[in-house]
Amino acid sequence: MINKDKKILIISAWLPGGGVETVISNFSRIMSVKGYEIKVISLSDYLEWNWFKNKEFTISFYPVFKKENEISIFNVISNFGKVNRILQKEIKEYLPSNILITHTLLGLFVGRLKSHFDTHIYYWPMNTVFNAKTQGYKMVNHIYNFLKRKYVKYMVKPFDGAICISSQIREQLSYIDETARFLTFAPLNQRAQITLNESPSSPHFIFVGRIDQRKNLCFLLESLAKIKLDNWKLDIVGEGPEKERAYDLCEKLEIQDNINWIGLRFPPFSEMPSYTSIIMTSLSEGFPMVIIDALLSGIPVICPTHLSIYNDAILESENGYGYEQNSNESLTHVIEKIYCQRKVYNGKHISEQCLNNFGDDQFFKRFGEILN
């Protein structure tokens, strides 16, 4: 039987199946090997795939929020009593020594939970804390950013600390003096057998992610339409609300024959051909696990330099390149450059470098300092 000191409870408002779930799965695998027991609570029941099956944790679903856009301050307050009863019941039955909460809004419940239970409660955000940009006048943006900082500070202060999966998140929370910040990065999917990527003879790229505005796929398609490379291909792994728009754009740009629409595939590199690189065009990310998984497989990375993953994991000309955000010219140049220099990249070196920085032992050492 696992004692109380080895029990960790993860609470999330929304788990459809994606990056957050990958982090939780990898975390549970590492911690279970070290003798910990993990339980997950989801306040939604929407699933794109059964990502939680055959994993090293148990999970309970409570369909409080039916859609992601229902997770707002107003809906959380209106469901305050319901959510509080759920959390009180689960904690009383499970008796964890540590609780990790992934959504900022759920900070509303931390003070009440700490008054009832002898447990440590940590904030564990999975995306950049300040990632929303408003359109309009500078004064409007200034007021919005001011209010957002006040809101985040109010929500985060009651926690015992913030577990940061990227250096950017740690920096964004630095103004909250009352909250300790621990940089652990995110756990990768370390595998016993790693099939290493071999650079193809013709340009072959891959995009992985939910096809929505934040992932910025249409920007990538516009950039690819401008490259001066023959017979290039792009595999698109994912689904989402922007897929039809992206598909129409391919036809308008006359690049539809260059695109392979893969759909959902988990894990994304389970049927890996040779790739020139993975390309990420997201407007915001926490610590994108797909990039780490690509590096582990020896695949070079192209990503915008404003993302934290660029500073945390990318070494120019060794395992990838960065480009200027929302610059088609910059991205086009980098895509052509990474193909022309494909022989410079060594899949084994890229994979070993990733393991040395983000492997299981390194993650547990960083996370273990929090538990101790």
mmCIF file of C-alpha atoms in Angstrom:
data_model
loop_
_atom_site.group_PDB
_atom_site.id
_atom_site.type_symbol
_atom_site.label_atom_id
_atom_site.label_comp_id
_atom_site.label_asym_id
_atom_site.label_seq_id
_atom_site.Cartn_x
_atom_site.Cartn_y
_atom_site.Cartn_z
ATOM 1 C CA MET A 1 0.000 0.000 0.000
ATOM 2 C CA ILE A 2 1.226 3.506 -0.876
ATOM 3 C CA ASN A 3 1.524 5.748 2.191
ATOM 4 C CA LYS A 4 0.116 9.286 2.286
ATOM 5 C CA ASP A 5 3.512 10.890 1.637
ATOM 6 C CA LYS A 6 3.659 9.150 -1.735
ATOM 7 C CA LYS A 7 0.240 10.275 -2.997
ATOM 8 C CA ILE A 8 -0.126 13.121 -5.495
ATOM 9 C CA LEU A 9 -3.468 14.499 -6.711
ATOM 10 C CA ILE A 10 -3.685 16.456 -9.983
ATOM 11 C CA ILE A 11 -6.725 18.698 -10.495
ATOM 12 C CA SER A 12 -7.594 20.114 -13.913
ATOM 13 C CA ALA A 13 -10.636 21.890 -15.301
ATOM 14 C CA TRP A 14 -10.241 20.661 -18.861
ATOM 15 C CA LEU A 15 -8.602 17.516 -20.293
ATOM 16 C CA PRO A 16 -9.661 16.907 -23.913
ATOM 17 C CA GLY A 17 -6.493 15.012 -24.900
ATOM 18 C CA GLY A 18 -3.381 16.925 -25.931
ATOM 19 C CA GLY A 19 -0.293 18.615 -24.519
ATOM 20 C CA VAL A 20 -1.510 18.860 -20.919
ATOM 21 C CA GLU A 21 -2.467 15.207 -20.950
ATOM 22 C CA THR A 22 0.929 14.256 -22.375
ATOM 23 C CA VAL A 23 2.643 16.049 -19.494
ATOM 24 C CA ILE A 24 0.403 14.294 -16.959
ATOM 25 C CA SER A 25 1.011 10.895 -18.571
ATOM 26 C CA ASN A 26 4.788 11.356 -18.638
ATOM 27 C CA PHE A 27 4.780 12.712 -15.078
ATOM 28 C CA SER A 28 2.781 9.740 -13.795
ATOM 29 C CA ARG A 29 5.093 7.254 -15.491
ATOM 30 C CA ILE A 30 8.192 8.786 -13.918
ATOM 31 C CA MET A 31 6.681 9.184 -10.457
ATOM 32 C CA SER A 32 5.170 5.692 -10.361
ATOM 33 C CA VAL A 33 8.605 4.199 -11.035
ATOM 34 C CA LYS A 34 9.834 6.131 -7.979
ATOM 35 C CA GLY A 35 7.059 4.642 -5.817
ATOM 36 C CA TYR A 36 4.463 7.425 -6.028
ATOM 37 C CA GLU A 37 0.741 7.009 -6.642
ATOM 38 C CA ILE A 38 -1.019 9.510 -8.911
ATOM 39 C CA LYS A 39 -4.702 10.370 -9.172
ATOM 40 C CA VAL A 40 -6.218 12.866 -11.637
ATOM 41 C CA ILE A 41 -9.475 14.817 -11.352
ATOM 42 C CA SER A 42 -10.991 16.377 -14.468
ATOM 43 C CA LEU A 43 -13.880 18.823 -14.162
ATOM 44 C CA SER A 44 -14.911 18.032 -17.748
ATOM 45 C CA ASP A 45 -15.813 14.866 -19.622
ATOM 46 C CA TYR A 46 -14.916 15.889 -23.186
ATOM 47 C CA LEU A 47 -12.327 13.572 -24.752
ATOM 48 C CA GLU A 48 -10.820 13.544 -28.229
ATOM 49 C CA TRP A 49 -9.285 10.148 -27.515
ATOM 50 C CA ASN A 50 -8.896 7.843 -24.547
ATOM 51 C CA TRP A 51 -5.435 9.147 -23.693
ATOM 52 C CA PHE A 52 -5.817 8.017 -20.071
ATOM 53 C CA LYS A 53 -6.110 4.282 -20.745
ATOM 54 C CA ASN A 54 -3.253 1.973 -19.725
ATOM 55 C CA LYS A 55 -1.513 4.810 -17.846
ATOM 56 C CA GLU A 56 0.102 4.850 -14.413
ATOM 57 C CA PHE A 57 -2.683 6.808 -12.724
ATOM 58 C CA THR A 58 -6.367 6.689 -11.869
ATOM 59 C CA ILE A 59 -8.762 9.387 -13.077
ATOM 60 C CA SER A 60 -12.206 10.676 -12.117
ATOM 61 C CA PHE A 61 -14.337 12.744 -14.490
ATOM 62 C CA TYR A 62 -16.890 15.306 -13.284
ATOM 63 C CA PRO A 63 -18.708 17.013 -16.198
ATOM 64 C CA VAL A 64 -18.970 20.468 -14.621
ATOM 65 C CA PHE A 65 -17.713 22.210 -17.766
ATOM 66 C CA LYS A 66 -19.019 20.833 -21.076
ATOM 67 C CA LYS A 67 -16.888 23.029 -23.335
ATOM 68 C CA GLU A 68 -13.562 24.775 -22.960
ATOM 69 C CA ASN A 69 -15.121 28.221 -23.376
ATOM 70 C CA GLU A 70 -17.316 27.506 -20.332
ATOM 71 C CA ILE A 71 -14.262 27.796 -18.061
ATOM 72 C CA SER A 72 -14.638 31.445 -17.081
ATOM 73 C CA ILE A 73 -14.614 33.324 -13.794
ATOM 74 C CA PHE A 74 -18.408 33.644 -13.980
ATOM 75 C CA ASN A 75 -19.064 29.938 -14.551
ATOM 76 C CA VAL A 76 -16.568 28.899 -11.891
ATOM 77 C CA ILE A 77 -18.223 31.187 -9.337
ATOM 78 C CA SER A 78 -21.710 29.992 -10.318
ATOM 79 C CA ASN A 79 -20.521 26.394 -9.873
ATOM 80 C CA PHE A 80 -18.450 27.200 -6.773
ATOM 81 C CA GLY A 81 -20.435 25.025 -4.366
ATOM 82 C CA LYS A 82 -20.510 22.068 -6.760
ATOM 83 C CA VAL A 83 -16.785 22.177 -7.497
ATOM 84 C CA ASN A 84 -15.925 22.689 -3.828
ATOM 85 C CA ARG A 85 -17.933 19.593 -2.822
ATOM 86 C CA ILE A 86 -16.207 17.518 -5.515
ATOM 87 C CA LEU A 87 -12.728 18.588 -4.410
ATOM 88 C CA GLN A 88 -13.488 18.173 -0.705
ATOM 89 C CA LYS A 89 -14.842 14.659 -1.313
ATOM 90 C CA GLU A 90 -11.903 13.554 -3.468
ATOM 91 C CA ILE A 91 -9.234 14.917 -1.116
ATOM 92 C CA LYS A 92 -10.928 13.451 1.967
ATOM 93 C CA GLU A 93 -11.036 10.006 0.353
ATOM 94 C CA TYR A 94 -7.589 10.070 -1.269
ATOM 95 C CA LEU A 95 -5.603 11.975 1.395
ATOM 96 C CA PRO A 96 -2.740 13.168 -0.847
ATOM 97 C CA SER A 97 0.417 14.759 0.506
ATOM 98 C CA ASN A 98 0.670 17.073 -2.520
ATOM 99 C CA ILE A 99 -1.921 18.580 -4.874
ATOM 100 C CA LEU A 100 -1.089 20.044 -8.302
ATOM 101 C CA ILE A 101 -3.666 22.384 -9.880
ATOM 102 C CA THR A 102 -3.267 23.169 -13.584
ATOM 103 C CA HIS A 103 -5.852 25.944 -14.094
ATOM 104 C CA THR A 104 -5.425 29.467 -12.722
ATOM 105 C CA LEU A 105 -9.150 29.850 -12.011
ATOM 106 C CA LEU A 106 -9.098 26.948 -9.559
ATOM 107 C CA GLY A 107 -6.953 29.090 -7.286
ATOM 108 C CA LEU A 108 -10.321 30.269 -5.917
ATOM 109 C CA PHE A 109 -10.550 27.009 -3.974
ATOM 110 C CA VAL A 110 -7.018 26.777 -2.574
ATOM 111 C CA GLY A 111 -7.564 28.826 0.598
ATOM 112 C CA ARG A 112 -10.646 26.811 1.539
ATOM 113 C CA LEU A 113 -8.946 23.481 0.824
ATOM 114 C CA LYS A 114 -5.865 24.388 2.880
ATOM 115 C CA SER A 115 -8.079 25.262 5.842
ATOM 116 C CA HIS A 116 -9.591 21.757 5.778
ATOM 117 C CA PHE A 117 -6.657 19.535 4.796
ATOM 118 C CA ASP A 118 -3.011 19.156 5.794
ATOM 119 C CA THR A 119 -1.542 19.066 2.306
ATOM 120 C CA HIS A 120 0.709 21.119 0.035
ATOM 121 C CA ILE A 121 -1.040 22.689 -2.952
ATOM 122 C CA TYR A 122 0.963 23.853 -5.981
ATOM 123 C CA TYR A 123 0.065 25.848 -9.078
ATOM 124 C CA TRP A 124 1.123 23.870 -12.193
ATOM 125 C CA PRO A 125 0.253 25.968 -15.300
ATOM 126 C CA MET A 126 0.611 24.245 -18.657
ATOM 127 C CA ASN A 127 0.610 27.311 -20.882
ATOM 128 C CA THR A 128 2.103 30.767 -20.705
ATOM 129 C CA VAL A 129 0.310 32.702 -17.972
ATOM 130 C CA PHE A 130 0.060 35.913 -20.004
ATOM 131 C CA ASN A 131 -0.703 34.796 -23.532
ATOM 132 C CA ALA A 132 -3.773 36.818 -24.511
ATOM 133 C CA LYS A 133 -3.386 39.896 -26.708
ATOM 134 C CA THR A 134 -6.208 42.299 -27.316
ATOM 135 C CA GLN A 135 -6.686 44.355 -30.442
ATOM 136 C CA GLY A 136 -7.262 48.088 -30.306
ATOM 137 C CA TYR A 137 -5.839 51.112 -28.567
ATOM 138 C CA LYS A 138 -2.685 50.949 -26.432
ATOM 139 C CA MET A 139 -4.610 52.260 -23.428
ATOM 140 C CA VAL A 140 -7.078 49.366 -23.690
ATOM 141 C CA ASN A 141 -4.203 46.862 -23.832
ATOM 142 C CA HIS A 142 -2.495 48.571 -20.898
ATOM 143 C CA ILE A 143 -5.634 48.360 -18.755
ATOM 144 C CA TYR A 144 -6.221 44.749 -19.788
ATOM 145 C CA ASN A 145 -2.661 43.710 -18.899
ATOM 146 C CA PHE A 146 -2.852 45.573 -15.572
ATOM 147 C CA LEU A 147 -6.079 43.787 -14.612
ATOM 148 C CA LYS A 148 -4.743 40.421 -15.785
ATOM 149 C CA ARG A 149 -1.682 40.754 -13.543
ATOM 150 C CA LYS A 150 -3.881 41.634 -10.569
ATOM 151 C CA TYR A 151 -6.142 38.667 -11.314
ATOM 152 C CA VAL A 152 -3.260 36.173 -11.630
ATOM 153 C CA LYS A 153 -1.644 37.469 -8.424
ATOM 154 C CA TYR A 154 -4.927 37.060 -6.512
ATOM 155 C CA MET A 155 -5.386 33.515 -7.803
ATOM 156 C CA VAL A 156 -1.783 32.357 -7.306
ATOM 157 C CA LYS A 157 -0.935 33.868 -3.889
ATOM 158 C CA PRO A 158 -2.725 31.156 -1.812
ATOM 159 C CA PHE A 159 -0.649 28.338 -3.385
ATOM 160 C CA ASP A 160 2.414 26.920 -1.629
ATOM 161 C CA GLY A 161 4.375 27.520 -4.819
ATOM 162 C CA ALA A 162 4.319 27.441 -8.602
ATOM 163 C CA ILE A 163 5.805 24.536 -10.549
ATOM 164 C CA CYS A 164 7.024 25.997 -13.842
ATOM 165 C CA ILE A 165 7.401 23.866 -16.958
ATOM 166 C CA SER A 166 9.323 26.617 -18.768
ATOM 167 C CA SER A 167 11.635 29.500 -17.922
ATOM 168 C CA GLN A 168 9.113 31.891 -19.476
ATOM 169 C CA ILE A 169 6.387 30.875 -17.016
ATOM 170 C CA ARG A 170 8.811 31.285 -14.107
ATOM 171 C CA GLU A 171 9.703 34.764 -15.354
ATOM 172 C CA GLN A 172 6.050 35.719 -15.846
ATOM 173 C CA LEU A 173 5.277 34.866 -12.215
ATOM 174 C CA SER A 174 8.329 36.649 -10.799
ATOM 175 C CA TYR A 175 6.287 39.714 -9.739
ATOM 176 C CA ILE A 176 4.358 37.617 -7.179
ATOM 177 C CA ASP A 177 6.850 37.826 -4.316
ATOM 178 C CA GLU A 178 4.770 35.684 -1.978
ATOM 179 C CA THR A 179 4.898 32.623 -4.249
ATOM 180 C CA ALA A 180 7.951 30.391 -4.598
ATOM 181 C CA ARG A 181 8.704 29.372 -8.185
ATOM 182 C CA PHE A 182 10.276 26.031 -9.087
ATOM 183 C CA LEU A 183 11.608 25.374 -12.598
ATOM 184 C CA THR A 184 11.235 21.665 -13.403
ATOM 185 C CA PHE A 185 10.553 21.795 -17.147
ATOM 186 C CA ALA A 186 8.111 19.147 -18.365
ATOM 187 C CA PRO A 187 8.727 15.394 -18.293
ATOM 188 C CA LEU A 188 9.384 13.832 -21.686
ATOM 189 C CA ASN A 189 8.233 10.486 -23.014
ATOM 190 C CA GLN A 190 11.548 8.708 -22.453
ATOM 191 C CA ARG A 191 11.582 5.400 -24.285
ATOM 192 C CA ALA A 192 13.807 2.348 -23.969
ATOM 193 C CA GLN A 193 14.060 2.065 -27.745
ATOM 194 C CA ILE A 194 14.340 5.248 -29.779
ATOM 195 C CA THR A 195 13.922 5.132 -33.544
ATOM 196 C CA LEU A 196 16.140 7.934 -34.775
ATOM 197 C CA ASN A 197 15.158 10.213 -37.612
ATOM 198 C CA GLU A 198 17.167 10.218 -40.822
ATOM 199 C CA SER A 199 17.052 13.351 -42.954
ATOM 200 C CA PRO A 200 15.181 12.685 -46.237
ATOM 201 C CA SER A 201 16.539 13.462 -49.684
ATOM 202 C CA SER A 202 13.594 15.752 -50.472
ATOM 203 C CA PRO A 203 12.087 18.382 -48.140
ATOM 204 C CA HIS A 204 9.611 16.709 -45.783
ATOM 205 C CA PHE A 205 8.233 18.675 -42.814
ATOM 206 C CA ILE A 206 5.717 17.932 -40.068
ATOM 207 C CA PHE A 207 3.275 20.096 -38.117
ATOM 208 C CA VAL A 208 1.684 18.642 -34.967
ATOM 209 C CA GLY A 209 -1.046 20.298 -32.933
ATOM 210 C CA ARG A 210 -4.649 21.307 -32.583
ATOM 211 C CA ILE A 211 -5.672 23.197 -35.717
ATOM 212 C CA ASP A 212 -6.875 26.442 -34.173
ATOM 213 C CA GLN A 213 -5.932 30.119 -34.235
ATOM 214 C CA ARG A 214 -3.331 29.807 -31.468
ATOM 215 C CA LYS A 215 -1.362 27.165 -33.386
ATOM 216 C CA ASN A 216 -1.237 29.507 -36.413
ATOM 217 C CA LEU A 217 -1.224 26.801 -39.119
ATOM 218 C CA CYS A 218 -2.454 29.163 -41.863
ATOM 219 C CA PHE A 219 0.618 31.336 -41.333
ATOM 220 C CA LEU A 220 2.798 28.264 -41.901
ATOM 221 C CA LEU A 221 0.944 27.377 -45.110
ATOM 222 C CA GLU A 222 1.419 30.908 -46.457
ATOM 223 C CA SER A 223 5.149 30.697 -45.722
ATOM 224 C CA LEU A 224 5.553 27.285 -47.328
ATOM 225 C CA ALA A 225 3.874 28.544 -50.476
ATOM 226 C CA LYS A 226 6.774 30.984 -50.874
ATOM 227 C CA ILE A 227 9.725 28.596 -50.406
ATOM 228 C CA LYS A 228 12.069 27.852 -53.301
ATOM 229 C CA LEU A 229 12.356 24.107 -52.747
ATOM 230 C CA ASP A 230 11.134 21.435 -55.146
ATOM 231 C CA ASN A 231 8.888 18.511 -54.202
ATOM 232 C CA TRP A 232 8.390 19.562 -50.589
ATOM 233 C CA LYS A 233 5.817 17.844 -48.368
ATOM 234 C CA LEU A 234 4.096 18.754 -45.108
ATOM 235 C CA ASP A 235 2.416 16.219 -42.815
ATOM 236 C CA ILE A 236 -0.294 17.821 -40.657
ATOM 237 C CA VAL A 237 -1.041 15.772 -37.539
ATOM 238 C CA GLY A 238 -4.086 17.058 -35.666
ATOM 239 C CA GLU A 239 -7.678 18.204 -35.909
ATOM 240 C CA GLY A 240 -9.495 21.364 -34.894
ATOM 241 C CA PRO A 241 -11.912 24.174 -35.745
ATOM 242 C CA GLU A 242 -9.532 25.884 -38.223
ATOM 243 C CA LYS A 243 -9.053 22.794 -40.398
ATOM 244 C CA GLU A 244 -11.604 23.780 -43.058
ATOM 245 C CA ARG A 245 -10.092 27.263 -43.329
ATOM 246 C CA ALA A 246 -6.602 25.785 -43.640
ATOM 247 C CA TYR A 247 -7.802 23.315 -46.277
ATOM 248 C CA ASP A 248 -9.385 26.111 -48.332
ATOM 249 C CA LEU A 249 -6.196 28.153 -48.034
ATOM 250 C CA CYS A 250 -4.161 25.257 -49.444
ATOM 251 C CA GLU A 251 -6.352 25.221 -52.520
ATOM 252 C CA LYS A 252 -6.127 29.001 -52.883
ATOM 253 C CA LEU A 253 -2.315 28.842 -52.625
ATOM 254 C CA GLU A 254 -2.289 25.823 -54.980
ATOM 255 C CA ILE A 255 -0.256 23.692 -52.560
ATOM 256 C CA GLN A 256 -2.893 21.055 -51.788
ATOM 257 C CA ASP A 257 -0.806 18.336 -53.478
ATOM 258 C CA ASN A 258 2.056 19.080 -51.073
ATOM 259 C CA ILE A 259 -0.029 18.485 -47.945
ATOM 260 C CA ASN A 260 -0.702 15.183 -46.164
ATOM 261 C CA TRP A 261 -3.662 15.504 -43.776
ATOM 262 C CA ILE A 262 -2.905 12.821 -41.190
ATOM 263 C CA GLY A 263 -5.578 13.620 -38.601
ATOM 264 C CA LEU A 264 -5.165 12.518 -34.998
ATOM 265 C CA ARG A 265 -2.201 10.242 -34.299
ATOM 266 C CA PHE A 266 -0.975 9.473 -30.820
ATOM 267 C CA PRO A 267 1.886 9.495 -30.251
ATOM 268 C CA PRO A 268 2.534 11.836 -33.217
ATOM 269 C CA PHE A 269 5.740 10.092 -34.352
ATOM 270 C CA SER A 270 4.435 6.532 -34.049
ATOM 271 C CA GLU A 271 4.693 6.050 -37.818
ATOM 272 C CA MET A 272 7.735 8.217 -38.383
ATOM 273 C CA PRO A 273 9.139 8.548 -41.866
ATOM 274 C CA SER A 274 12.193 10.743 -42.376
ATOM 275 C CA TYR A 275 11.607 14.412 -41.605
ATOM 276 C CA THR A 276 13.664 17.461 -42.499
ATOM 277 C CA SER A 277 12.237 19.154 -39.397
ATOM 278 C CA ILE A 278 9.154 19.745 -37.281
ATOM 279 C CA ILE A 279 7.757 23.270 -37.651
ATOM 280 C CA MET A 280 5.908 25.021 -34.809
ATOM 281 C CA THR A 281 4.166 28.336 -35.473
ATOM 282 C CA SER A 282 2.200 28.774 -32.222
ATOM 283 C CA LEU A 283 1.435 32.233 -30.899
ATOM 284 C CA SER A 284 1.879 30.930 -27.334
ATOM 285 C CA GLU A 285 2.963 27.699 -25.647
ATOM 286 C CA GLY A 286 3.915 26.522 -22.188
ATOM 287 C CA PHE A 287 6.500 23.826 -22.815
ATOM 288 C CA PRO A 288 5.366 22.067 -26.004
ATOM 289 C CA MET A 289 5.931 18.362 -25.487
ATOM 290 C CA VAL A 290 5.742 17.647 -29.209
ATOM 291 C CA ILE A 291 8.970 19.619 -29.664
ATOM 292 C CA ILE A 292 10.708 17.625 -26.936
ATOM 293 C CA ASP A 293 9.413 14.370 -28.417
ATOM 294 C CA ALA A 294 10.720 15.439 -31.837
ATOM 295 C CA LEU A 295 14.164 16.211 -30.398
ATOM 296 C CA LEU A 296 14.159 12.869 -28.600
ATOM 297 C CA SER A 297 13.563 11.244 -31.991
ATOM 298 C CA GLY A 298 16.422 13.225 -33.535
ATOM 299 C CA ILE A 299 14.208 15.577 -35.565
ATOM 300 C CA PRO A 300 15.453 19.193 -35.920
ATOM 301 C CA VAL A 301 13.066 21.949 -34.837
ATOM 302 C CA ILE A 302 11.885 25.233 -36.344
ATOM 303 C CA CYS A 303 9.991 27.514 -33.948
ATOM 304 C CA PRO A 304 9.465 31.236 -33.311
ATOM 305 C CA THR A 305 12.038 32.857 -31.037
ATOM 306 C CA HIS A 306 9.381 34.381 -28.744
ATOM 307 C CA LEU A 307 8.432 30.932 -27.423
ATOM 308 C CA SER A 308 10.162 29.825 -24.243
ATOM 309 C CA ILE A 309 10.989 26.463 -25.800
ATOM 310 C CA TYR A 310 13.415 28.273 -28.115
ATOM 311 C CA ASN A 311 15.535 29.476 -25.193
ATOM 312 C CA ASP A 312 15.024 26.341 -23.103
ATOM 313 C CA ALA A 313 15.798 23.657 -25.685
ATOM 314 C CA ILE A 314 16.993 24.991 -29.064
ATOM 315 C CA LEU A 315 20.648 25.491 -29.989
ATOM 316 C CA GLU A 316 20.959 27.232 -33.341
ATOM 317 C CA SER A 317 22.504 25.018 -36.049
ATOM 318 C CA GLU A 318 22.773 22.073 -33.598
ATOM 319 C CA ASN A 319 19.159 20.989 -33.222
ATOM 320 C CA GLY A 320 17.127 23.651 -35.004
ATOM 321 C CA TYR A 321 16.474 27.288 -35.819
ATOM 322 C CA GLY A 322 14.301 30.115 -34.633
ATOM 323 C CA TYR A 323 12.482 32.693 -36.741
ATOM 324 C CA GLU A 324 10.882 36.071 -36.118
ATOM 325 C CA GLN A 325 7.258 35.793 -35.003
ATOM 326 C CA ASN A 326 4.661 36.313 -37.763
ATOM 327 C CA SER A 327 7.315 37.047 -40.391
ATOM 328 C CA ASN A 328 6.711 34.969 -43.520
ATOM 329 C CA GLU A 329 10.052 36.099 -44.868
ATOM 330 C CA SER A 330 11.928 34.960 -41.750
ATOM 331 C CA LEU A 331 10.190 31.567 -41.604
ATOM 332 C CA THR A 332 10.654 30.956 -45.335
ATOM 333 C CA HIS A 333 14.366 31.694 -45.018
ATOM 334 C CA VAL A 334 14.768 29.289 -42.073
ATOM 335 C CA ILE A 335 12.828 26.489 -43.817
ATOM 336 C CA GLU A 336 15.100 26.714 -46.851
ATOM 337 C CA LYS A 337 18.199 26.969 -44.652
ATOM 338 C CA ILE A 338 17.440 23.915 -42.518
ATOM 339 C CA TYR A 339 16.938 21.792 -45.635
ATOM 340 C CA CYS A 340 20.102 23.030 -47.321
ATOM 341 C CA GLN A 341 22.075 22.265 -44.152
ATOM 342 C CA ARG A 342 20.341 18.929 -43.450
ATOM 343 C CA LYS A 343 23.616 16.967 -43.517
ATOM 344 C CA VAL A 344 24.885 19.015 -40.567
ATOM 345 C CA TYR A 345 22.238 17.601 -38.238
ATOM 346 C CA ASN A 346 23.024 14.396 -36.369
ATOM 347 C CA GLY A 347 19.928 12.564 -35.106
ATOM 348 C CA LYS A 348 21.843 10.682 -32.436
ATOM 349 C CA HIS A 349 23.442 13.857 -31.093
ATOM 350 C CA ILE A 350 20.077 15.683 -31.035
ATOM 351 C CA SER A 351 18.441 12.792 -29.154
ATOM 352 C CA GLU A 352 21.248 12.410 -26.606
ATOM 353 C CA GLN A 353 21.312 16.142 -25.973
ATOM 354 C CA CYS A 354 17.556 16.071 -25.279
ATOM 355 C CA LEU A 355 17.917 13.151 -22.840
ATOM 356 C CA ASN A 356 20.765 14.854 -21.009
ATOM 357 C CA ASN A 357 18.671 17.988 -20.455
ATOM 358 C CA PHE A 358 15.158 16.634 -19.985
ATOM 359 C CA GLY A 359 15.434 12.892 -19.210
ATOM 360 C CA ASP A 360 13.590 11.083 -16.408
ATOM 361 C CA ASP A 361 16.411 11.352 -13.866
ATOM 362 C CA GLN A 362 16.857 15.074 -14.474
ATOM 363 C CA PHE A 363 13.129 15.716 -14.109
ATOM 364 C CA PHE A 364 12.769 13.682 -10.922
ATOM 365 C CA LYS A 365 15.776 15.388 -9.378
ATOM 366 C CA ARG A 366 14.226 18.812 -10.010
ATOM 367 C CA PHE A 367 10.761 17.755 -8.897
ATOM 368 C CA GLY A 368 12.068 15.825 -5.912
ATOM 369 C CA GLU A 369 13.540 19.041 -4.495
ATOM 370 C CA ILE A 370 9.999 20.385 -4.227
ATOM 371 C CA LEU A 371 8.663 17.287 -2.448
ATOM 372 C CA ASN A 372 11.561 17.362 0.021
#
